[in-house]
Coordinates of C-alpha atoms in Angstrom, one line a residue:
Chain A
M1 CA -12.3 -23.8 -22.8
V2 CA -12.8 -23.7 -19.2
G3 CA -15.8 -21.3 -18.5
G4 CA -16.1 -18.8 -15.3
E5 CA -19.4 -19.7 -14.2
E6 CA -18.4 -24.1 -15.4
I7 CA -15.6 -23.4 -12.5
H8 CA -17.9 -21.9 -9.9
K9 CA -20.3 -24.6 -9.9
T10 CA -18.0 -26.9 -8.9
A11 CA -16.6 -24.8 -5.8
E12 CA -20.4 -25.0 -4.8
D13 CA -20.6 -28.3 -5.2
A14 CA -18.0 -28.8 -3.3
H15 CA -20.2 -27.1 0.0
L16 CA -17.9 -24.2 -0.1
P17 CA -17.9 -20.6 -0.3
P18 CA -15.4 -19.8 -2.8
A19 CA -11.6 -17.9 -2.0
V20 CA -12.4 -15.5 -4.5
R21 CA -16.2 -15.0 -6.3
L22 CA -16.7 -12.1 -9.3
Q23 CA -19.7 -11.6 -11.0
E24 CA -20.3 -9.3 -13.5
I25 CA -17.6 -6.6 -12.5
Y26 CA -17.1 -3.4 -14.6
K27 CA -15.1 -0.9 -13.5
N28 CA -14.4 2.2 -14.5
F29 CA -11.3 4.5 -14.9
R30 CA -11.3 7.9 -15.7
H31 CA -13.9 6.9 -19.0
V32 CA -11.4 3.5 -19.6
Q33 CA -13.2 0.3 -18.4
A34 CA -10.5 -0.8 -16.3
I35 CA -12.4 -4.5 -15.9
D36 CA -14.8 -5.5 -18.5
G37 CA -17.5 -8.0 -17.5
V38 CA -15.8 -10.1 -15.2
T39 CA -16.8 -13.6 -13.6
L40 CA -14.4 -15.7 -12.2
A41 CA -14.8 -17.6 -9.0
I42 CA -11.4 -19.5 -7.8
K43 CA -11.5 -23.0 -5.4
P44 CA -9.9 -23.0 -2.0
G45 CA -6.6 -24.3 -2.5
E46 CA -6.5 -23.9 -6.4
V47 CA -2.7 -21.3 -7.4
V48 CA -4.3 -19.4 -10.2
A49 CA -1.6 -17.3 -12.2
L50 CA -4.1 -14.1 -13.8
L51 CA -1.8 -13.4 -16.9
G52 CA -2.4 -11.1 -19.6
P53 CA -0.4 -7.3 -20.6
N54 CA -0.2 -4.7 -18.3
G55 CA -3.1 -2.9 -18.4
A56 CA -5.3 -5.5 -19.1
G57 CA -7.0 -5.2 -15.9
K58 CA -5.2 -7.8 -13.4
T59 CA -4.8 -4.5 -10.9
S60 CA -7.9 -3.3 -11.1
T61 CA -9.5 -6.4 -10.7
I62 CA -6.3 -7.8 -7.5
D63 CA -7.7 -4.4 -5.5
I64 CA -11.5 -5.0 -6.2
I65 CA -10.5 -8.3 -4.7
L66 CA -8.6 -7.4 -1.3
G67 CA -11.3 -4.6 -1.4
L68 CA -9.0 -1.5 -2.1
S69 CA -11.3 -0.8 -4.9
K70 CA -14.8 -0.9 -4.7
P71 CA -16.5 -2.1 -8.6
D72 CA -19.9 -0.1 -10.7
S73 CA -21.1 -3.2 -10.8
G74 CA -21.5 -6.3 -9.7
T75 CA -20.2 -8.0 -7.0
V76 CA -17.5 -10.1 -5.3
S77 CA -17.2 -11.9 -2.1
V78 CA -14.2 -13.3 -0.5
F79 CA -14.9 -16.9 1.3
G80 CA -18.4 -15.6 1.2
I81 CA -17.7 -12.0 3.0
A82 CA -17.2 -9.1 1.9
P83 CA -13.3 -8.1 1.7
V84 CA -13.9 -5.7 4.3
Q85 CA -14.9 -8.3 6.5
A86 CA -11.8 -10.5 5.2
I87 CA -9.0 -8.0 5.7
R88 CA -10.6 -7.2 8.4
R89 CA -10.0 -11.5 10.1
G90 CA -6.9 -11.8 8.2
L91 CA -7.7 -14.2 5.8
I92 CA -7.1 -12.6 2.7
S93 CA -3.6 -10.7 2.3
A94 CA -1.0 -9.7 0.1
V95 CA 2.6 -8.9 -1.4
M96 CA 2.4 -5.7 -3.6
Q97 CA 4.0 -4.8 -6.3
N98 CA 6.1 -2.3 -4.8
G99 CA 6.4 0.8 -2.1
G100 CA 4.0 -0.7 0.4
L101 CA 7.4 -0.2 3.0
L102 CA 8.5 2.3 5.4
K103 CA 12.5 3.0 5.1
D104 CA 12.8 4.2 8.8
L105 CA 12.0 0.9 10.5
T106 CA 14.1 -2.2 10.0
V107 CA 12.9 -5.8 8.5
A108 CA 12.0 -7.2 12.0
E109 CA 10.4 -4.2 13.5
T110 CA 8.5 -4.2 10.0
V111 CA 7.7 -7.7 9.9
E112 CA 6.6 -6.8 14.5
Y113 CA 4.4 -3.9 13.0
T114 CA 2.5 -6.3 10.6
S115 CA 1.9 -8.7 13.3
K116 CA 1.0 -6.1 16.4
L117 CA -2.0 -5.6 13.8
F118 CA -4.0 -9.0 13.8
V119 CA -5.2 -11.2 16.5
T120 CA -3.6 -13.4 16.0
T121 CA -0.5 -15.0 13.9
R122 CA 2.5 -17.4 13.0
P123 CA 5.9 -16.8 15.0
A124 CA 7.7 -14.3 13.1
R125 CA 10.2 -16.3 13.6
E126 CA 8.4 -18.5 10.7
V127 CA 7.6 -16.3 8.4
M128 CA 10.7 -15.2 8.6
E129 CA 12.0 -17.6 8.2
R130 CA 9.4 -19.5 5.2
A131 CA 10.6 -16.1 4.2
G132 CA 14.7 -15.9 4.5
I133 CA 14.8 -13.1 5.9
T134 CA 16.3 -14.0 8.6
D135 CA 19.6 -12.9 8.1
I136 CA 18.8 -9.7 7.6
A137 CA 16.2 -9.6 10.5
N138 CA 18.1 -6.2 11.6
R139 CA 18.9 -4.6 8.6
L140 CA 17.0 -1.3 7.7
V141 CA 14.6 -1.4 5.2
A142 CA 15.8 1.7 3.4
K143 CA 19.4 -0.2 2.2
C144 CA 17.3 -4.3 1.6
S145 CA 17.9 -4.9 -2.8
G146 CA 14.7 -5.3 -4.2
G147 CA 14.5 -9.2 -3.9
E148 CA 15.1 -8.3 -0.3
Q149 CA 11.8 -6.0 0.2
Q150 CA 9.5 -8.6 -1.5
R151 CA 10.2 -11.7 0.3
L152 CA 9.9 -8.9 3.8
R153 CA 6.5 -9.2 1.5
F154 CA 5.6 -12.0 1.7
A155 CA 6.9 -12.4 5.2
M156 CA 5.1 -10.2 6.4
A157 CA 1.9 -11.2 4.0
L158 CA 1.7 -14.5 5.7
L159 CA 1.2 -13.7 9.4
S160 CA -1.5 -13.6 9.4
D161 CA -2.1 -17.6 8.2
P162 CA -4.3 -16.6 5.2
E163 CA -6.0 -18.6 3.3
L164 CA -5.7 -16.9 0.7
I165 CA -3.0 -14.4 -0.6
I166 CA -2.7 -12.5 -3.5
L167 CA 0.8 -11.0 -5.3
D168 CA 0.5 -8.7 -7.7
E169 CA 3.4 -9.1 -10.5
P170 CA 5.5 -10.6 -7.3
T171 CA 8.9 -10.7 -8.8
Q172 CA 8.9 -7.7 -11.4
G173 CA 12.5 -6.4 -11.4
M174 CA 14.1 -9.4 -10.0
D175 CA 17.3 -10.5 -10.2
V176 CA 17.2 -14.7 -11.6
E177 CA 18.6 -15.8 -9.0
G178 CA 16.0 -13.4 -6.7
R179 CA 13.6 -14.7 -8.7
H180 CA 14.1 -18.9 -7.7
Q181 CA 13.8 -18.3 -4.8
F182 CA 11.3 -15.7 -4.5
W183 CA 9.0 -18.6 -6.3
Q184 CA 10.7 -21.9 -4.3
A185 CA 8.9 -20.0 -0.9
I186 CA 6.1 -19.6 -2.6
R187 CA 6.2 -23.3 -3.3
D188 CA 7.1 -24.8 -0.4
D189 CA 4.7 -22.3 1.2
A190 CA 1.7 -22.9 -1.6
S191 CA 1.8 -26.8 -0.5
L192 CA 0.3 -26.5 2.8
G193 CA -2.6 -25.8 0.9
R194 CA -3.2 -22.4 0.4
T195 CA -5.0 -20.8 -2.1
I196 CA -2.6 -18.4 -4.9
L197 CA -3.9 -15.4 -6.8
F198 CA -1.1 -14.1 -8.3
A199 CA -1.1 -11.4 -11.0
T200 CA 2.0 -11.6 -13.8
H201 CA 3.1 -10.7 -17.2
Y202 CA 5.6 -13.3 -17.8
L203 CA 4.5 -16.8 -19.1
Q204 CA 7.1 -18.6 -17.2
E205 CA 5.6 -17.9 -14.1
A206 CA 1.8 -18.9 -15.4
D207 CA 3.3 -22.2 -16.6
S208 CA 5.3 -23.1 -13.7
Y209 CA 3.1 -22.4 -11.1
A210 CA -0.1 -22.1 -11.8
D211 CA -2.1 -25.2 -11.4
R212 CA -4.5 -23.0 -13.3
V213 CA -4.3 -19.8 -15.8
V214 CA -6.8 -16.8 -16.2
L215 CA -5.7 -15.0 -19.3
M216 CA -6.9 -10.7 -19.9
R217 CA -7.1 -8.9 -21.5
K218 CA -8.4 -4.7 -21.6
G219 CA -10.2 -5.8 -19.0
K220 CA -12.7 -8.7 -20.3
I221 CA -11.2 -12.2 -19.3
V222 CA -10.2 -14.0 -22.3
A223 CA -9.5 -17.6 -21.5
D224 CA -9.2 -20.2 -18.5
G225 CA -8.2 -23.1 -18.4
T226 CA -4.9 -25.7 -17.1
A227 CA -1.8 -24.5 -18.8
V228 CA -2.5 -26.9 -20.7
E229 CA -5.5 -26.4 -22.1
I230 CA -4.7 -22.8 -23.1
K231 CA -2.1 -23.6 -25.5
S232 CA -4.6 -26.1 -27.4
M233 CA -7.1 -22.9 -27.5
G234 CA -4.5 -21.3 -28.8
K235 CA -5.5 -24.0 -31.1
R236 CA -2.7 -25.3 -32.6
K237 CA -0.7 -27.6 -32.9
V238 CA 2.6 -28.5 -35.4
V239 CA 3.0 -31.3 -37.6
R240 CA 5.8 -32.0 -38.7
A241 CA 7.9 -35.0 -40.9
H242 CA 9.8 -36.1 -43.8
L243 CA 7.6 -36.7 -47.0
S244 CA 9.1 -36.8 -51.0
N245 CA 6.1 -35.6 -52.8
P246 CA 4.0 -33.5 -50.3
E247 CA 0.6 -32.9 -51.8
I248 CA -0.2 -29.4 -50.6
S249 CA -3.3 -29.1 -51.9
V250 CA -4.6 -31.9 -49.5
L251 CA -3.1 -31.1 -46.5
S252 CA -4.9 -27.8 -46.5
A253 CA -7.9 -28.5 -47.4
I254 CA -7.7 -30.9 -44.4
D255 CA -10.1 -29.5 -40.8
G256 CA -7.9 -27.3 -39.6
V257 CA -4.6 -26.8 -41.7
T258 CA -3.1 -23.0 -41.2
E259 CA -0.5 -22.9 -42.7
V260 CA 1.8 -25.8 -44.1
V261 CA 5.7 -25.2 -44.7
T262 CA 8.2 -27.9 -47.2
Q263 CA 11.7 -27.9 -47.0
G264 CA 13.0 -29.8 -49.0
E265 CA 12.1 -33.7 -47.8
A266 CA 11.0 -32.1 -44.3
I267 CA 7.1 -31.0 -43.5
T268 CA 5.3 -28.5 -41.1
I269 CA 2.0 -28.2 -40.6
T270 CA 0.8 -25.7 -38.9
C271 CA -2.6 -26.9 -37.6
S272 CA -5.7 -27.5 -34.5
E273 CA -6.1 -30.7 -35.2
S274 CA -2.7 -33.3 -35.3
D275 CA -4.7 -35.9 -35.2
L276 CA -6.0 -35.9 -38.0
I277 CA -3.2 -34.8 -39.9
A278 CA -1.3 -37.5 -38.6
R279 CA -3.6 -39.7 -39.5
Y280 CA -3.9 -38.5 -42.4
L281 CA -0.2 -38.2 -43.2
L282 CA 1.1 -41.6 -41.4
T283 CA -2.0 -44.2 -43.6
Q284 CA -1.9 -42.4 -47.0
T285 CA 2.0 -41.4 -47.4
N286 CA 5.0 -42.2 -46.6
A287 CA 5.7 -39.9 -44.5
K288 CA 8.4 -40.4 -41.3
N289 CA 9.7 -39.9 -38.0
L290 CA 6.6 -38.1 -37.3
E291 CA 6.3 -35.5 -34.4
I292 CA 3.4 -33.7 -32.2
S293 CA 4.4 -30.8 -30.5
S294 CA 1.8 -28.6 -29.3
V295 CA 2.8 -24.5 -29.5
G296 CA 4.9 -23.1 -26.3
L297 CA 1.6 -20.7 -23.6
E298 CA 3.7 -17.5 -25.6
E299 CA 2.5 -18.3 -28.7
A300 CA -0.7 -18.8 -27.4
F301 CA -0.6 -15.7 -25.0
L302 CA -0.1 -13.4 -27.7
A303 CA -2.6 -15.0 -29.9
L304 CA -4.8 -14.6 -26.8
T305 CA -4.3 -11.1 -25.6
G306 CA -2.2 -9.6 -28.4
E307 CA -3.8 -6.6 -30.5
S308 CA -3.0 -8.1 -33.9
Q309 CA -5.2 -10.7 -33.3
Q310 CA -7.1 -11.4 -35.5
S311 CA -4.1 -11.8 -38.2
S312 CA -1.7 -14.3 -36.4
W313 CA -5.7 -15.9 -35.8
A314 CA -6.3 -16.8 -40.3
S315 CA -2.9 -16.6 -41.0
S316 CA -2.7 -18.2 -44.4
N317 CA -5.4 -20.2 -43.7
N318 CA -5.8 -23.4 -46.1
R319 CA -2.5 -22.1 -48.8
G320 CA 0.2 -23.5 -48.9
I321 CA 3.9 -21.3 -48.8
L322 CA 7.0 -23.5 -50.8
P323 CA 10.7 -22.5 -50.3
Chain B
M1 CA -2.2 -27.8 8.8
S2 CA -4.4 -29.8 6.3
R3 CA -6.0 -27.4 4.3
P4 CA -8.6 -26.6 2.6
M5 CA -10.8 -28.6 4.5
E6 CA -9.9 -26.8 7.5
I7 CA -11.3 -23.2 6.4
K8 CA -11.9 -21.6 9.5
L9 CA -13.4 -18.8 9.0
S10 CA -15.5 -17.1 11.5
R11 CA -11.6 -15.2 12.7
P12 CA -11.9 -12.6 15.0
V13 CA -11.8 -9.0 13.9
P14 CA -8.4 -6.8 16.5
P15 CA -10.5 -4.6 19.0
L16 CA -9.5 -0.9 18.6
G17 CA -10.1 -0.8 15.3
G18 CA -6.1 -2.4 15.2
F19 CA -4.8 0.9 17.2
S20 CA -2.4 -0.9 20.7
L21 CA 0.6 0.3 22.5
G22 CA 3.3 -1.6 20.2
I23 CA 2.4 0.3 17.9
I24 CA 2.7 3.6 18.7
K25 CA 5.9 1.9 20.7
L26 CA 7.5 1.2 17.3
E27 CA 6.4 4.7 15.8
A28 CA 7.9 6.4 18.5
R29 CA 11.2 4.4 17.4
R30 CA 10.4 6.4 14.3
I31 CA 10.3 9.4 15.7
L32 CA 13.8 9.3 17.5
R33 CA 15.2 7.5 14.3
N34 CA 14.5 10.7 12.4
R35 CA 17.2 13.7 12.9
R36 CA 15.7 16.4 10.5
T37 CA 12.6 15.4 12.6
L38 CA 14.0 15.7 16.5
I39 CA 16.1 19.1 15.1
S40 CA 13.1 21.1 14.2
T41 CA 11.5 19.8 16.6
V42 CA 13.8 19.6 19.9
V43 CA 16.8 21.7 18.5
I44 CA 15.5 23.8 17.0
P45 CA 12.7 25.7 19.9
V46 CA 15.3 25.5 22.6
V47 CA 18.1 27.2 20.6
F48 CA 15.4 29.6 20.4
F49 CA 14.2 30.3 23.8
L50 CA 18.9 29.6 24.8
I51 CA 18.6 33.0 21.9
F52 CA 15.3 34.9 23.3
G53 CA 14.3 33.7 27.1
L54 CA 18.0 34.4 28.1
N55 CA 19.1 37.4 27.7
K56 CA 19.9 39.8 30.7
A57 CA 18.8 43.4 28.9
Y58 CA 15.0 41.9 29.8
S59 CA 14.3 38.1 31.1
N60 CA 14.0 38.6 34.5
L61 CA 11.5 41.4 33.9
R62 CA 8.4 40.2 36.1
Y63 CA 6.1 39.1 34.0
G64 CA 2.2 38.6 35.2
N65 CA 3.4 35.3 37.4
G66 CA 5.7 35.3 36.9
N67 CA 8.5 36.9 34.4
L68 CA 9.4 37.4 30.1
S69 CA 12.1 34.6 30.3
A70 CA 9.0 32.3 31.7
F71 CA 7.4 33.4 29.2
I72 CA 9.5 33.0 26.2
M73 CA 9.6 29.8 27.4
V74 CA 6.6 29.5 26.4
S75 CA 6.3 31.1 23.5
M76 CA 9.8 28.6 22.2
A77 CA 7.3 25.8 24.3
L78 CA 4.5 26.4 22.0
Y79 CA 7.2 26.6 18.6
G80 CA 8.6 23.0 19.2
A81 CA 5.0 21.2 19.7
V82 CA 3.3 23.0 16.9
I83 CA 5.9 22.0 15.1
A84 CA 6.1 18.8 16.1
T85 CA 2.9 18.7 16.2
T86 CA 2.7 18.9 12.7
S87 CA 5.1 16.8 11.2
G88 CA 4.1 14.1 12.7
G89 CA 0.1 14.8 11.2
A90 CA 2.1 15.3 7.6
M91 CA 3.6 12.0 8.0
V92 CA 0.6 10.4 6.8
S93 CA 2.3 12.4 3.2
V94 CA 5.7 9.7 3.1
E95 CA 3.2 7.3 4.4
R96 CA 1.2 7.7 1.0
A97 CA 3.8 7.8 -1.3
L98 CA 5.5 4.5 -0.3
G99 CA 3.0 3.3 -0.9
W100 CA 2.0 2.5 3.5
S101 CA -1.1 3.9 4.3
R102 CA -3.0 0.9 1.0
Q103 CA -1.0 -1.8 2.6
L104 CA -2.2 -0.5 5.8
R105 CA -5.8 -1.4 4.5
I106 CA -5.0 -4.5 3.4
T107 CA -4.3 -5.2 7.5
P108 CA -7.4 -5.3 10.3
L109 CA -6.2 -1.7 10.7
S110 CA -9.1 0.5 10.4
P111 CA -8.3 4.2 8.5
L112 CA -10.3 6.1 12.5
S113 CA -7.5 4.2 13.9
Y114 CA -4.8 4.5 11.5
I115 CA -5.2 8.4 12.0
S116 CA -5.0 8.2 16.1
I117 CA -1.8 6.2 15.8
K118 CA -0.7 10.0 13.9
M119 CA -2.4 11.3 16.8
V120 CA -0.9 9.8 19.3
T121 CA 2.5 9.6 18.0
S122 CA 2.3 13.5 17.1
L123 CA 1.7 14.2 20.5
L124 CA 4.1 11.6 21.9
L125 CA 6.6 14.2 19.7
G126 CA 5.1 16.7 21.2
L127 CA 5.9 15.8 24.5
I128 CA 9.7 15.8 23.6
S129 CA 9.6 19.1 22.5
V130 CA 8.1 20.5 25.0
L131 CA 9.9 18.9 27.8
A132 CA 12.4 19.3 25.6
V133 CA 12.3 23.4 26.4
F134 CA 11.4 23.2 29.8
I135 CA 14.4 21.4 31.0
A136 CA 16.0 23.9 29.2
G137 CA 14.4 26.7 31.7
I138 CA 14.5 25.0 34.9
V139 CA 19.0 24.3 33.8
T140 CA 19.2 28.0 32.9
H141 CA 17.2 28.4 36.1
Q142 CA 16.1 31.5 34.6
P143 CA 12.5 31.8 33.3
S144 CA 10.6 32.1 37.2
M145 CA 7.6 31.4 38.1
P146 CA 5.2 28.7 40.1
V147 CA 5.9 25.5 40.4
E148 CA 1.5 25.2 39.1
I149 CA 1.8 27.3 36.2
W150 CA 4.7 24.7 35.3
I151 CA 2.7 23.0 35.2
I152 CA -0.5 24.5 33.8
T153 CA 1.3 26.0 30.5
G154 CA 3.5 22.5 30.1
V155 CA 0.1 20.6 29.8
A156 CA -1.8 23.2 28.4
V157 CA 0.8 24.0 24.9
W158 CA 1.1 19.9 25.0
I159 CA -2.1 19.3 24.0
G160 CA -3.2 22.7 22.7
S161 CA -1.1 21.3 20.2
L162 CA -3.2 18.8 18.9
L163 CA -5.2 20.8 17.1
F164 CA -2.5 21.2 14.3
T165 CA -1.8 17.3 14.3
A166 CA -5.2 17.8 12.3
F167 CA -3.6 21.2 10.3
G168 CA -0.8 18.4 9.7
L169 CA -3.2 15.8 8.2
F170 CA -5.1 18.5 5.8
L171 CA -1.6 19.4 4.9
G172 CA -0.9 15.4 5.0
Y173 CA -3.3 14.5 2.0
L174 CA -3.3 17.1 0.2
L175 CA 0.1 17.5 -0.5
P176 CA 2.4 15.7 -2.6
S177 CA 5.2 14.8 0.0
E178 CA 8.1 16.9 -1.7
N179 CA 6.6 19.8 -1.4
V180 CA 5.2 18.9 2.8
M181 CA 7.4 19.2 4.7
Q182 CA 8.9 22.9 3.4
V183 CA 5.0 23.8 3.3
L184 CA 4.4 23.2 6.5
G185 CA 7.0 24.8 7.7
F186 CA 7.0 28.2 5.8
A187 CA 3.2 28.3 7.2
L188 CA 4.3 27.7 10.7
M189 CA 6.6 30.5 10.5
L190 CA 3.9 32.8 9.9
F191 CA 1.3 31.3 12.1
S192 CA 4.5 32.1 15.2
F193 CA 4.4 35.1 13.5
G194 CA 0.2 36.3 13.4
G195 CA -0.1 34.6 16.9
G196 CA 2.6 36.3 18.8
L197 CA 5.3 33.2 19.6
F198 CA 8.8 35.6 18.1
I199 CA 7.3 39.6 18.3
P200 CA 4.6 40.4 21.2
L201 CA 1.8 41.9 18.8
S202 CA 2.0 45.3 20.9
Q203 CA 4.8 45.8 18.6
F204 CA 2.7 45.5 15.0
S205 CA 0.4 48.3 14.0
H206 CA -3.3 48.6 14.4
S207 CA -4.4 47.1 10.8
L208 CA -2.1 44.0 11.3
R209 CA -2.3 43.7 15.0
T210 CA -6.8 42.9 13.6
A211 CA -5.5 40.9 11.1
A212 CA -2.7 38.6 13.6
E213 CA -5.7 37.9 15.8
F214 CA -7.3 35.7 13.0
T215 CA -4.3 33.6 12.8
P216 CA -4.5 29.9 13.6
L217 CA -1.7 29.8 16.1
Y218 CA -3.5 33.5 17.7
G219 CA -6.2 31.9 20.2
L220 CA -3.8 29.5 21.2
N221 CA -1.0 31.2 21.8
Q222 CA -3.1 33.5 24.4
L223 CA -4.6 30.9 25.6
V224 CA -0.8 29.4 27.2
H225 CA -0.1 32.0 28.2
F226 CA -3.5 33.4 30.2
P227 CA -2.0 32.1 33.8
I228 CA 1.2 33.7 33.1
I229 CA -0.1 36.7 32.9
G230 CA -3.3 37.0 34.5
G231 CA -5.7 39.7 33.6
R232 CA -9.0 39.9 31.2
F233 CA -10.0 36.4 29.7
R234 CA -11.3 37.1 26.0
L235 CA -13.7 34.8 24.7
S236 CA -11.9 35.3 21.3
W237 CA -9.7 33.8 21.7
I238 CA -11.4 30.4 22.6
L239 CA -13.8 30.9 19.2
N240 CA -9.8 31.7 17.6
L241 CA -8.5 27.7 18.6
V242 CA -12.2 26.0 18.2
G243 CA -12.5 27.5 14.6
W244 CA -9.7 26.7 13.4
L245 CA -9.6 23.2 14.6
A246 CA -13.0 23.5 12.8
I247 CA -11.4 24.8 10.2
F248 CA -8.1 21.5 10.3
S249 CA -10.9 18.7 10.8
S250 CA -13.2 19.5 8.5
G251 CA -10.5 20.2 5.8
A252 CA -8.4 16.8 7.2
I253 CA -11.0 14.2 7.2
W254 CA -12.8 15.6 4.1
R255 CA -8.8 15.1 1.8
F256 CA -9.4 11.5 4.3
S257 CA -12.9 10.0 2.6
R258 CA -10.7 11.5 -0.6
D259 CA -8.6 9.1 0.3
T260 CA -9.4 5.9 1.8
S261 CA -12.3 6.4 -1.6
R262 CA -9.8 5.8 -3.9
V263 CA -6.7 3.4 -3.9

């Protein structure tokens, strides 16, 4: 596991203030601990997914980074300065889930309005092109689809040429095509080296677009690392092979094995240490067609954030399940 | 654009907290696009003036430095201006509901500049309203008073209506957007009767008249008509105006500060 502190050290080594630094953040909303001791540092240039189910504290965390709410305790800084200061300088911008647009302005007027609030901005034409809304420039916001409104929000977020863009559930309610176009625009932009933090509960988005995935559950960070690391943190790999007369008791006794399923000659072993299983199968048995795969991020996500965390971890340890 | 080594943290902060004439221009465009607002702030006051201000039975009666038609024109201009500035202030309610104020908080626009924009915008709308009623007066040739009194009363109505921007802001921060326009429409109707904009207060019973003198439009209405009527100036008009300005502004500031500390 890549702990928050370790990353924080790395960022300091780079002699740059971290793009985002949260230390021991606590936030209580009407007796619900929305954020329960979050420490997180994001390096400049990272693309980070904040992944978790609804109510995990993602939006509360984003609000604190944006200076929209104050933590009960803990410190927050963005590029080494207070969020409000960073906002005033156009260093951060955000694409919110919904709302945040005036229905009686056109797309182009909304971009113009936003551009007038900053000291210096990218040209309106350029950001509209990058967000793919040039052809709907003269349409009233009220007449835009959800996806078009979201691309408009993205154009507004690009105006100040921010160092950090935060997206809160950016593709919620979009169809597949809209989602694809939106991420294409974000991805093109991220290649310019901007720091991006996005909240999502779509695992696939986190997996496909983030360098680093931060998993939240009940106001706490429960895992933090690359998508690959998170998957392996689920500590579950699946080993499949063909084998006659498997010795279930021996297999089950191998370190980290959680489940053994046989079906005719086919055997499926779920475990945390696939190397041990593979070595055993290939050296001590006549196993053929050996295959190792890791459990998808989806399952790791459920294991790490689900309510039934305990039961899914302890599933039938050392027990052979026969058909 | 090779980042991240080029991060420029020393970016400037906008002057005036982000307030600019460009923003006012766009806000004006929004107002002119809103047919409902234009009807209640321009069409209705003009129609009221045409109905009540041109009645030959009394419109040409002399009244102070002018005639009764001029007196009614100023009342209707005040009515329109007050609806305009209240609506202008109450726009914050809609903008909060749309999440626009939250969106603005992640831009350099300071909360005070946002309020200033609302004030200037509502004054602009108020100006349109005053001009519309006064132009109706000029076109119909009925209102009569010296030129300087046209100007003084017009400016007094316009600037004085700023009191109701504070009222609109207060209501806008207090009430959800579905109700705010109904509530303010009803409140302004009551205030207008209380202030004597529609019926002279002399028609009221003594106790009702005393009560009316404490309503928010009373002081302002007396003040804007003073250049026409002349006579004795009463300090209670100023007290009424200042008192209600204090009440509305502190209400607006109270709700506004709650709004910005909340998310």
